[in-house]
mmCIF file of N, CA and C in Angstrom:
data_model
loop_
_atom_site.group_PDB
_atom_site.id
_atom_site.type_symbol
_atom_site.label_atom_id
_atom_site.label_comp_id
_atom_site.label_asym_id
_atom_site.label_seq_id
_atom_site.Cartn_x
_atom_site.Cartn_y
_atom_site.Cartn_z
ATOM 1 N N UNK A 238 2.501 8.047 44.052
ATOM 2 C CA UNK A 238 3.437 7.310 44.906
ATOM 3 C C UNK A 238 2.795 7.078 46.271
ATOM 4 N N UNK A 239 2.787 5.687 46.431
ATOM 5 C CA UNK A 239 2.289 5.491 48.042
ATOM 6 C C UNK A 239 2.826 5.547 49.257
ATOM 7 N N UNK A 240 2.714 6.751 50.164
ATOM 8 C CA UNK A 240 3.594 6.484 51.223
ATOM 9 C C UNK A 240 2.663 6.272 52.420
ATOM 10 N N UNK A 241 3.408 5.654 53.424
ATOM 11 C CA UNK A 241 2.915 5.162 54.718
ATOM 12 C C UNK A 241 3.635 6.499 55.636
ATOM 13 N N UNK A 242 2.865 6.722 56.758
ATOM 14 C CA UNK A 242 3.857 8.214 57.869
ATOM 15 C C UNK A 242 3.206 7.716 59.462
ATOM 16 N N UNK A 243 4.220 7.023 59.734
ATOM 17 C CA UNK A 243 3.699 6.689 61.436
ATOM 18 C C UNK A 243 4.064 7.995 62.711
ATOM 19 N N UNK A 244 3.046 7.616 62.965
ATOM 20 C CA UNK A 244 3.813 8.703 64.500
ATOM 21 C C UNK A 244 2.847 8.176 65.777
ATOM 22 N N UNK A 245 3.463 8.551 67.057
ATOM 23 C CA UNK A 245 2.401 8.010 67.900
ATOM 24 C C UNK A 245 3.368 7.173 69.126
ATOM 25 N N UNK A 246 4.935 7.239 68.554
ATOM 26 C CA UNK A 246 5.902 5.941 69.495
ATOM 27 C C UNK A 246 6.129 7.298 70.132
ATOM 28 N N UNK A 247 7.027 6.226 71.492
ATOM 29 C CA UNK A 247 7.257 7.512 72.381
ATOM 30 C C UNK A 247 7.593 6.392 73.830
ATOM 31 N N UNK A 248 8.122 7.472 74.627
ATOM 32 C CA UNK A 248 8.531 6.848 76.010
ATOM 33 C C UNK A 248 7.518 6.506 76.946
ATOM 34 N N UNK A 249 7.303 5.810 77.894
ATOM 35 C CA UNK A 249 5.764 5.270 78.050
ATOM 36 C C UNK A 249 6.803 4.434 79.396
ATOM 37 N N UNK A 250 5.757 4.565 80.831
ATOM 38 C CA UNK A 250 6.135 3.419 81.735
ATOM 39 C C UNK A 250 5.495 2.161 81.510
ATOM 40 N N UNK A 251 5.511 0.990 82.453
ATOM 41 C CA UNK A 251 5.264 -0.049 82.132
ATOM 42 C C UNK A 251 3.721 0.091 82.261
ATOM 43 N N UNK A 252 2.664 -0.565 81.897
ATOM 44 C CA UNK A 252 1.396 -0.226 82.178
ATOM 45 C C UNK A 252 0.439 0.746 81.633
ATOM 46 N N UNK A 253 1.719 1.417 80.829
ATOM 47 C CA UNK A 253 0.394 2.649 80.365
ATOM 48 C C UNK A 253 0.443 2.607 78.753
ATOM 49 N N UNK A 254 -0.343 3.431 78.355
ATOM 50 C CA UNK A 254 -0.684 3.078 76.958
ATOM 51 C C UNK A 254 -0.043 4.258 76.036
ATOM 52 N N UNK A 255 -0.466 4.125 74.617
ATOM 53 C CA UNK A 255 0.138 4.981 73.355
ATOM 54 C C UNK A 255 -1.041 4.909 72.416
ATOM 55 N N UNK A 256 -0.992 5.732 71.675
ATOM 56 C CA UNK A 256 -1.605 5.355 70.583
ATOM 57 C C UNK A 256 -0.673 5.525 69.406
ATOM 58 N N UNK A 257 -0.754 4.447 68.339
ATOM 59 C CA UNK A 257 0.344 4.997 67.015
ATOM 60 C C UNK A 257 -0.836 5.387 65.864
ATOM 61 N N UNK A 258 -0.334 6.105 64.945
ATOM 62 C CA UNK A 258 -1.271 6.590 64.083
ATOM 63 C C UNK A 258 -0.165 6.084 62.701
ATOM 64 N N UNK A 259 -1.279 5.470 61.540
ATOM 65 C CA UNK A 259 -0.626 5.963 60.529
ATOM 66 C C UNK A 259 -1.098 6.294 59.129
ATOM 67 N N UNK A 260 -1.045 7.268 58.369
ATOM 68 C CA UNK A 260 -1.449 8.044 57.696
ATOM 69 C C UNK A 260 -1.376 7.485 55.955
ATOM 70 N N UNK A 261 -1.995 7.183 55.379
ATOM 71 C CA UNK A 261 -1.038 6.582 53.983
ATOM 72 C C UNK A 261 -1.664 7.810 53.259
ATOM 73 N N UNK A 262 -0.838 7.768 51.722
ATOM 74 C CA UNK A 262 -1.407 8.543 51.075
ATOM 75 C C UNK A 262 -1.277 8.153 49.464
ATOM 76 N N UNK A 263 -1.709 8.695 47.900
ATOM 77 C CA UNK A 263 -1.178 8.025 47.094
ATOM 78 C C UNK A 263 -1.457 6.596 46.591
ATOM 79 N N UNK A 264 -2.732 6.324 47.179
ATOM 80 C CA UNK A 264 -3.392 5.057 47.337
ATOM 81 C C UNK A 264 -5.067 4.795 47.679
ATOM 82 N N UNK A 265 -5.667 4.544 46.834
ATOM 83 C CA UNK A 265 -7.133 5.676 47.052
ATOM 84 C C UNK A 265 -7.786 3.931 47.139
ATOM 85 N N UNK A 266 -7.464 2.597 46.500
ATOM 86 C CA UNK A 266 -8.121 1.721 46.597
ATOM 87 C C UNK A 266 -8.284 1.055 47.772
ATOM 88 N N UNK A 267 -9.240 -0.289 47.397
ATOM 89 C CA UNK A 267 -9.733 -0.849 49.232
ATOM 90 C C UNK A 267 -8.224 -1.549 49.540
ATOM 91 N N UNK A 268 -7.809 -1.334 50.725
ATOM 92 C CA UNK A 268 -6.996 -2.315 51.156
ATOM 93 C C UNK A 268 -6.778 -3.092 52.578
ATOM 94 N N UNK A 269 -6.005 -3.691 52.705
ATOM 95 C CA UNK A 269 -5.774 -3.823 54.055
ATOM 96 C C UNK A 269 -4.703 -3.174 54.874
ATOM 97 N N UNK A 270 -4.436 -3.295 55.833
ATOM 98 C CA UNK A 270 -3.059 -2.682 56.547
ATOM 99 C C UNK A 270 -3.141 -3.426 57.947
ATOM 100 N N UNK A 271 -1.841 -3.410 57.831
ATOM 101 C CA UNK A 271 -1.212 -4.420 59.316
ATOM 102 C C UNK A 271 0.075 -3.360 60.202
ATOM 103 N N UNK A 272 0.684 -4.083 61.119
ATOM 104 C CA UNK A 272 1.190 -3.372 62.048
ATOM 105 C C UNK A 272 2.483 -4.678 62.137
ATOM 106 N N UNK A 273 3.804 -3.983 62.232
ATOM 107 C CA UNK A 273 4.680 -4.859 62.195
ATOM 108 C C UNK A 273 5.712 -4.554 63.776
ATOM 109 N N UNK A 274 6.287 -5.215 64.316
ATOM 110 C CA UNK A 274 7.768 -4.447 64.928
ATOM 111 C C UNK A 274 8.812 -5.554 65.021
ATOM 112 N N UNK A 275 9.621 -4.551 65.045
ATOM 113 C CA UNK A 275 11.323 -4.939 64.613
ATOM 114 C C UNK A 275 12.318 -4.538 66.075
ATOM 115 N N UNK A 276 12.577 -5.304 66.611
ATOM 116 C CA UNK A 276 14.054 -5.011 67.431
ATOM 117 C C UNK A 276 15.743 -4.880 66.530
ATOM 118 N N UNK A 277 16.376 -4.565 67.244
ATOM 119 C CA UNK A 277 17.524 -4.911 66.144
ATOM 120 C C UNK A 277 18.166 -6.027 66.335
ATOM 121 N N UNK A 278 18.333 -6.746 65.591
ATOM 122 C CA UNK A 278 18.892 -8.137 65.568
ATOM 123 C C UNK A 278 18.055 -9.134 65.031
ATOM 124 N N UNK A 279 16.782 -8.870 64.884
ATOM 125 C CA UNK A 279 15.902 -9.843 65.193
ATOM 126 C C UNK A 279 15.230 -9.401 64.080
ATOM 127 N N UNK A 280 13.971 -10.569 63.493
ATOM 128 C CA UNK A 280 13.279 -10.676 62.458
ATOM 129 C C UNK A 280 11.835 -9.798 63.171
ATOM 130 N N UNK A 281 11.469 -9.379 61.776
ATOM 131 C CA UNK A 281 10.390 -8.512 61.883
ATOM 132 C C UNK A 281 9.035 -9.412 62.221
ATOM 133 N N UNK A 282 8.180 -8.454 63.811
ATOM 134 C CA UNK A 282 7.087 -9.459 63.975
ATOM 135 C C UNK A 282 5.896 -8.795 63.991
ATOM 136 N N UNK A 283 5.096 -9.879 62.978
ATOM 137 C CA UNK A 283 3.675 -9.371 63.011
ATOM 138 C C UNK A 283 3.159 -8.859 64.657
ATOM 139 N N UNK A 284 1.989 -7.537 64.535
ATOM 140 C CA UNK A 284 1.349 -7.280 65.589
ATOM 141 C C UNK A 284 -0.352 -7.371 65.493
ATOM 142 N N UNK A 285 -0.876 -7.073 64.334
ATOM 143 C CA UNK A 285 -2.086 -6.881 64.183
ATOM 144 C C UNK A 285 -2.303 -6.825 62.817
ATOM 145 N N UNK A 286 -3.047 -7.038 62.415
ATOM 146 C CA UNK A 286 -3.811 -6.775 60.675
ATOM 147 C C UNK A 286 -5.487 -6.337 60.799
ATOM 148 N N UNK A 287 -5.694 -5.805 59.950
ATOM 149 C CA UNK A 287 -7.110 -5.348 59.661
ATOM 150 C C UNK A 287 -7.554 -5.007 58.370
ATOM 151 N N UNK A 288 -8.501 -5.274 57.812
ATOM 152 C CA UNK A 288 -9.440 -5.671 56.453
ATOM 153 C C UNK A 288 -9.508 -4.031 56.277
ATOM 154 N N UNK A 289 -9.858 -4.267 54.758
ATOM 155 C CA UNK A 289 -10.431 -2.905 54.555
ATOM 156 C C UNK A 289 -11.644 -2.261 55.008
ATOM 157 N N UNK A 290 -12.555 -2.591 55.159
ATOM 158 C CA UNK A 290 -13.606 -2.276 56.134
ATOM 159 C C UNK A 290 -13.638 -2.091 57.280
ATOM 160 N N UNK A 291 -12.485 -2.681 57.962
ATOM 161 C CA UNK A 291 -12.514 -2.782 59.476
ATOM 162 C C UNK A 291 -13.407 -4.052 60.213
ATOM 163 N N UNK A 292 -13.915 -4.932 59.450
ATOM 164 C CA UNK A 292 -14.737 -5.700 59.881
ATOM 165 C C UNK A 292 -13.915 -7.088 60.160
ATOM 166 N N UNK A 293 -12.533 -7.215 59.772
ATOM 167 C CA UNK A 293 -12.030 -8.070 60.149
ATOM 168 C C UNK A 293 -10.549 -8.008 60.583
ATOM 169 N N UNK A 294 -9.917 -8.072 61.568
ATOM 170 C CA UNK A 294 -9.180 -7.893 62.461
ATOM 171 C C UNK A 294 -8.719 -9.452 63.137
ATOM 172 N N UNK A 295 -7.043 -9.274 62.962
ATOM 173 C CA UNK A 295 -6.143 -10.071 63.625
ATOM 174 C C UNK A 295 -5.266 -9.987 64.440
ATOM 175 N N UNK A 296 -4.709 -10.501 65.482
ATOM 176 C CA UNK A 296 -3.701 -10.494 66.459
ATOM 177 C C UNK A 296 -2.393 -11.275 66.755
ATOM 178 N N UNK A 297 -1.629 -10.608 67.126
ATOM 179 C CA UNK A 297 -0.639 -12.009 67.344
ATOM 180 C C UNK A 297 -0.993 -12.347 69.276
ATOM 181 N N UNK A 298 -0.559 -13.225 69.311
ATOM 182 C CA UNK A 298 -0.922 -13.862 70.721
ATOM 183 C C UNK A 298 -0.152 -12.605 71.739
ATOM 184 N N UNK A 299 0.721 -12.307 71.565
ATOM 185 C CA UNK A 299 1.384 -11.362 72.408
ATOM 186 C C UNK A 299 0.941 -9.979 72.490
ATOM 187 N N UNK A 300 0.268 -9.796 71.808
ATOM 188 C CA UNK A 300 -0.462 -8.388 72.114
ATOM 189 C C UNK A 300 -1.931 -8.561 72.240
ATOM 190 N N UNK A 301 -3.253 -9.488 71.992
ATOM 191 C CA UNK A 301 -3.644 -10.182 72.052
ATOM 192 C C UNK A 301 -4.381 -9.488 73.401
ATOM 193 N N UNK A 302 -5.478 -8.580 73.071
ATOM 194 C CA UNK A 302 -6.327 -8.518 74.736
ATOM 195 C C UNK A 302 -5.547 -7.204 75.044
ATOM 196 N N UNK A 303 -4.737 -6.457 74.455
ATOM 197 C CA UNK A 303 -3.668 -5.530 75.050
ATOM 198 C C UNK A 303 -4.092 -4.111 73.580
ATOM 199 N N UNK A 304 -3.742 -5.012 72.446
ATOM 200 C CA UNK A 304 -3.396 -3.723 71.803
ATOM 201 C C UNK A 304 -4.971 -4.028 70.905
ATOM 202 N N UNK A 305 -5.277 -2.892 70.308
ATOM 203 C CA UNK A 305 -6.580 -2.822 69.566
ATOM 204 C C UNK A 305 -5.907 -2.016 68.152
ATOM 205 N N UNK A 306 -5.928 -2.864 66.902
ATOM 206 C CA UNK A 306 -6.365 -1.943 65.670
ATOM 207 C C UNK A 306 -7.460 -1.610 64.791
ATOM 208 N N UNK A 307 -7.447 -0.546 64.371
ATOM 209 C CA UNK A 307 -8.781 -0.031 63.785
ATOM 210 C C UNK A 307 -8.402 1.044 63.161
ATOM 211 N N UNK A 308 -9.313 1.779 61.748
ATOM 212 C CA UNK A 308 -9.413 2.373 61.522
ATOM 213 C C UNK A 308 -10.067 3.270 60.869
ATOM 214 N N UNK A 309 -9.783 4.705 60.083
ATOM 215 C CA UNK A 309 -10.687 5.737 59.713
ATOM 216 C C UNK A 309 -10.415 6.027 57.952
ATOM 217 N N UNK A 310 -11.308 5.376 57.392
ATOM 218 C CA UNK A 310 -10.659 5.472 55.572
ATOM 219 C C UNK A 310 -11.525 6.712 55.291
ATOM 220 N N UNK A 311 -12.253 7.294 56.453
ATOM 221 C CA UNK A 311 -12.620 8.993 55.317
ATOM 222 C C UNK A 311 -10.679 10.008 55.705
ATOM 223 N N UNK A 312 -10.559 9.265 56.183
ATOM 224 C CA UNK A 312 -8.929 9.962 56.960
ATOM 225 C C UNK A 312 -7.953 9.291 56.340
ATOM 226 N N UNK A 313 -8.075 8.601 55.957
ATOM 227 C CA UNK A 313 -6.937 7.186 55.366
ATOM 228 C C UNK A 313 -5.784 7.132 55.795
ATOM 229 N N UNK A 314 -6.431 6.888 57.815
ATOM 230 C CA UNK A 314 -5.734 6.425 58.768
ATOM 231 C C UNK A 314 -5.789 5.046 59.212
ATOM 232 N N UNK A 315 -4.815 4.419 60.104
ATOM 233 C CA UNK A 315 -4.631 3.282 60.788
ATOM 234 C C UNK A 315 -4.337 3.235 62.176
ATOM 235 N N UNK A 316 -4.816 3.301 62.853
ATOM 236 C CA UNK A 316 -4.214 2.854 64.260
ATOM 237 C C UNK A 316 -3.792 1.713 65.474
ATOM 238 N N UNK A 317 -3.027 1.746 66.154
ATOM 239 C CA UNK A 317 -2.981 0.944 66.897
ATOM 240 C C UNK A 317 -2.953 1.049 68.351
ATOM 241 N N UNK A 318 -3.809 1.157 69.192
ATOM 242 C CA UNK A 318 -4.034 1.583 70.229
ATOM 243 C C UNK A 318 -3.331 0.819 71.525
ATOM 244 N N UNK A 319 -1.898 0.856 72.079
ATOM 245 C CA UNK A 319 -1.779 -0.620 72.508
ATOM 246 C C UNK A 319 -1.374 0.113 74.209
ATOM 247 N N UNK A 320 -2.272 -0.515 74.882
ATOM 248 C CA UNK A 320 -2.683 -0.843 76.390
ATOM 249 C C UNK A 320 -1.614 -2.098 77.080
ATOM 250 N N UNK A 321 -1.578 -1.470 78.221
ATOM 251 C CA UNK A 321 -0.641 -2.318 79.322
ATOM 252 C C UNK A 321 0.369 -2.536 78.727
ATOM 253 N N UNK A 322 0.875 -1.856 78.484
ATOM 254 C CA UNK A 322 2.630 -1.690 77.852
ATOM 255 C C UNK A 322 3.555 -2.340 78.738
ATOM 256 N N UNK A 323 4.161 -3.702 78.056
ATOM 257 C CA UNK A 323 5.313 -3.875 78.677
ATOM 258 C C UNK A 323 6.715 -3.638 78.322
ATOM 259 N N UNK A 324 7.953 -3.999 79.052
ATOM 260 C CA UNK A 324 9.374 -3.814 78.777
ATOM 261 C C UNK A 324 9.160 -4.176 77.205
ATOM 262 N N UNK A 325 8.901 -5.545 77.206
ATOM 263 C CA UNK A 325 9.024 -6.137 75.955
ATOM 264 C C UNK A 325 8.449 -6.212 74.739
ATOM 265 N N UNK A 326 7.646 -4.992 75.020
ATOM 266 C CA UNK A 326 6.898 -3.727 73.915
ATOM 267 C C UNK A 326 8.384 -3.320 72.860
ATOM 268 N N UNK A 327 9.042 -2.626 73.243
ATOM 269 C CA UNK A 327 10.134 -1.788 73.372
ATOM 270 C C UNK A 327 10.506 -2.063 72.184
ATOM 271 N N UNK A 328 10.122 -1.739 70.677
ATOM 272 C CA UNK A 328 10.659 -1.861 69.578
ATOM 273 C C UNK A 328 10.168 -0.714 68.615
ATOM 274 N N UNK A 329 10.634 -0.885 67.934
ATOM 275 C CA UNK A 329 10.230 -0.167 66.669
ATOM 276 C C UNK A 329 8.875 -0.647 65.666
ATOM 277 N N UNK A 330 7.596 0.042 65.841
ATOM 278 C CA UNK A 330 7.015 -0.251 65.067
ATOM 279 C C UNK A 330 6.583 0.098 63.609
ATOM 280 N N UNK A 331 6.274 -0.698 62.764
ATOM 281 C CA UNK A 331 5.596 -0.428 61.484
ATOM 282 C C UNK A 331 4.646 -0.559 60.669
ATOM 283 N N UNK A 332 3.898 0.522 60.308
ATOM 284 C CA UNK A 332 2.332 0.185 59.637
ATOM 285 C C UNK A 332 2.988 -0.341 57.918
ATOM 286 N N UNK A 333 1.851 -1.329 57.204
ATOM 287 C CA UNK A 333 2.104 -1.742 56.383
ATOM 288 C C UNK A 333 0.715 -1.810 55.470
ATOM 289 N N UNK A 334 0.915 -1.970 54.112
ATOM 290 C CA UNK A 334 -0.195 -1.677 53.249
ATOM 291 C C UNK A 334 -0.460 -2.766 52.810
ATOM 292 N N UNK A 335 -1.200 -3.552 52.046
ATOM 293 C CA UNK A 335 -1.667 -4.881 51.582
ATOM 294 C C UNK A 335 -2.573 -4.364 50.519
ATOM 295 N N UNK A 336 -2.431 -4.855 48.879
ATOM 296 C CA UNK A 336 -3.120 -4.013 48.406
ATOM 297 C C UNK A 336 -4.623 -5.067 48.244
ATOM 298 N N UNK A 337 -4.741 -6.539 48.536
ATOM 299 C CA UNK A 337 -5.698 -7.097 48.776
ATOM 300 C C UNK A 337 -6.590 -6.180 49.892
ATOM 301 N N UNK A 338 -8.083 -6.652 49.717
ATOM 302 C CA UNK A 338 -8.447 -6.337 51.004
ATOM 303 C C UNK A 338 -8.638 -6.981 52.764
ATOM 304 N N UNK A 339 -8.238 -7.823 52.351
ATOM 305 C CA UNK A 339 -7.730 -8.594 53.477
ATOM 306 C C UNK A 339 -6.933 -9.304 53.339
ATOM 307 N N UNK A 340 -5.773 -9.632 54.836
ATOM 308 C CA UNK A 340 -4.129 -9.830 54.468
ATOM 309 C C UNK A 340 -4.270 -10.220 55.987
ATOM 310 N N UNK A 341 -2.862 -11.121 55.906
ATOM 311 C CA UNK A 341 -2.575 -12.061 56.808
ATOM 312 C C UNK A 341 -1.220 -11.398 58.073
ATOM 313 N N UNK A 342 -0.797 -12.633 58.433
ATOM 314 C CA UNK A 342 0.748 -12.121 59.018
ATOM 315 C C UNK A 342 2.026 -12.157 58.511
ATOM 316 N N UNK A 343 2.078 -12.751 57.534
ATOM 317 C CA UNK A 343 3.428 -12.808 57.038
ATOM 318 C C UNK A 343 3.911 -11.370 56.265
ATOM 319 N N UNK A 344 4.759 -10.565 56.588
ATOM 320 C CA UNK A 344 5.175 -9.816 55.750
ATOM 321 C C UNK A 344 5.400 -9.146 54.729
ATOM 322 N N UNK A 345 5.755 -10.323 53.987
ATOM 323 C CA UNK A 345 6.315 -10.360 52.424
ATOM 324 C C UNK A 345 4.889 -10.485 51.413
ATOM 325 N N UNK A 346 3.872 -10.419 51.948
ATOM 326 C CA UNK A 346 2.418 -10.486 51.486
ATOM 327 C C UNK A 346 2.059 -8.754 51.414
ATOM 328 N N UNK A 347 2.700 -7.718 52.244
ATOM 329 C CA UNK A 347 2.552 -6.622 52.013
ATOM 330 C C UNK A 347 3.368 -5.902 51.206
ATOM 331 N N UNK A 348 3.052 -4.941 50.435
ATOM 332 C CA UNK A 348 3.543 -3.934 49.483
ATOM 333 C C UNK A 348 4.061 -2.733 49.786
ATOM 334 N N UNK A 349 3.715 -2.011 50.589
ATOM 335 C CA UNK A 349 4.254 -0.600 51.273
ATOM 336 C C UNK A 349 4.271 -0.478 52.889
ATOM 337 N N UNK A 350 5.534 0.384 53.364
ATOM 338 C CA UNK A 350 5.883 0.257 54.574
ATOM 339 C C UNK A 350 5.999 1.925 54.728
ATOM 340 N N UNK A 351 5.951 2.285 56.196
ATOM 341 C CA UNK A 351 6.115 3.065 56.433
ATOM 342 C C UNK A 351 7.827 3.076 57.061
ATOM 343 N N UNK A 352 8.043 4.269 58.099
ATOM 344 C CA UNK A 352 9.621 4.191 58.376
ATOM 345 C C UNK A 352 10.158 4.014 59.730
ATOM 346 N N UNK A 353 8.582 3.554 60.343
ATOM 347 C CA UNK A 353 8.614 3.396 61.258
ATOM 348 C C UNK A 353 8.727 4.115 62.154
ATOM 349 N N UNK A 354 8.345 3.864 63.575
ATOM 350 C CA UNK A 354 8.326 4.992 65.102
ATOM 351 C C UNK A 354 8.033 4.186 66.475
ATOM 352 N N UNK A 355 9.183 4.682 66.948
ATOM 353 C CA UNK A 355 10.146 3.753 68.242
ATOM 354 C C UNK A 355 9.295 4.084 69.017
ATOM 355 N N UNK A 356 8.842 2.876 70.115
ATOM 356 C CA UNK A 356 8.308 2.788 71.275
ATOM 357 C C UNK A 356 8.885 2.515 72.496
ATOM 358 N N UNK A 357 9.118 3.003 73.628
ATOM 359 C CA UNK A 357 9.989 2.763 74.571
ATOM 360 C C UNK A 357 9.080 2.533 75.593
ATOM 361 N N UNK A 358 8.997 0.938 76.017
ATOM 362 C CA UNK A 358 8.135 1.113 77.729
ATOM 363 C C UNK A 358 9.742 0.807 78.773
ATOM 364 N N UNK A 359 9.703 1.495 79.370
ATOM 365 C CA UNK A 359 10.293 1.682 80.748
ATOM 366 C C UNK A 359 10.283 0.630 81.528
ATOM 367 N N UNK A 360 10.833 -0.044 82.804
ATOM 368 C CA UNK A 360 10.049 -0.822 83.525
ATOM 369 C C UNK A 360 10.359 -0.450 85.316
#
């Protein structure tokens, strides 16, 4: 069984950074994994994607120069390192699995989710 386990959200002023981590397990092939967040009310928005190798990496314009993903497959971790935190950070994020090895922004293209972990920037 494949599960995704984020941790890493947390209360944060405007300007400063986090790191989120996320852990999969139950899933030993190449894949990709992306980074999602969700407010409530609102549709879920891509943040970042990255190849199975790490050699190829995407952004959405809004985090873009701010947040960095990357990761460690002897760990069969994911991270998202995201810098200059603003108000409008302030959601809930989620790592996601892709069982291709490289994957896009749309959502519904990924297969496993984690349960997510709330980020709060302050302002």
């Amino acid at each position: 069984q494949v599960q995704l386990v984020e941790s890493g959200g947390g209360l944060v002023q405007a300007g400063g950074s986090l790191r989120l981590s996320c852990v999969v397990s139950g899933h030993t092939f190449n894949y990709a994994m992306g980074w999602f967040r969700q407010a409530p009310g609102k549709e879920r928005e891509f943040v970042a994607t990255i190849s199975w190798n790490g050699d190829f990496t995407y952004y959405a314009d809004s985090v873009k120069g701010r947040f960095t993903i990357s990761r460690d497959n002897a760990q069969n971790t994911v991270y998202l390192r995201m810098n200059s935190l603003k108000p409008e950070d302030t959601t809930v994020y989620y790592c996601a699995l892709d069982r291709a090895v490289i994957a896009g922004s749309i959502d519904s293209e990924y297969d496993y989710w984690g349960q997510g972990t709330q980020v709060t920037v302050s302002s």
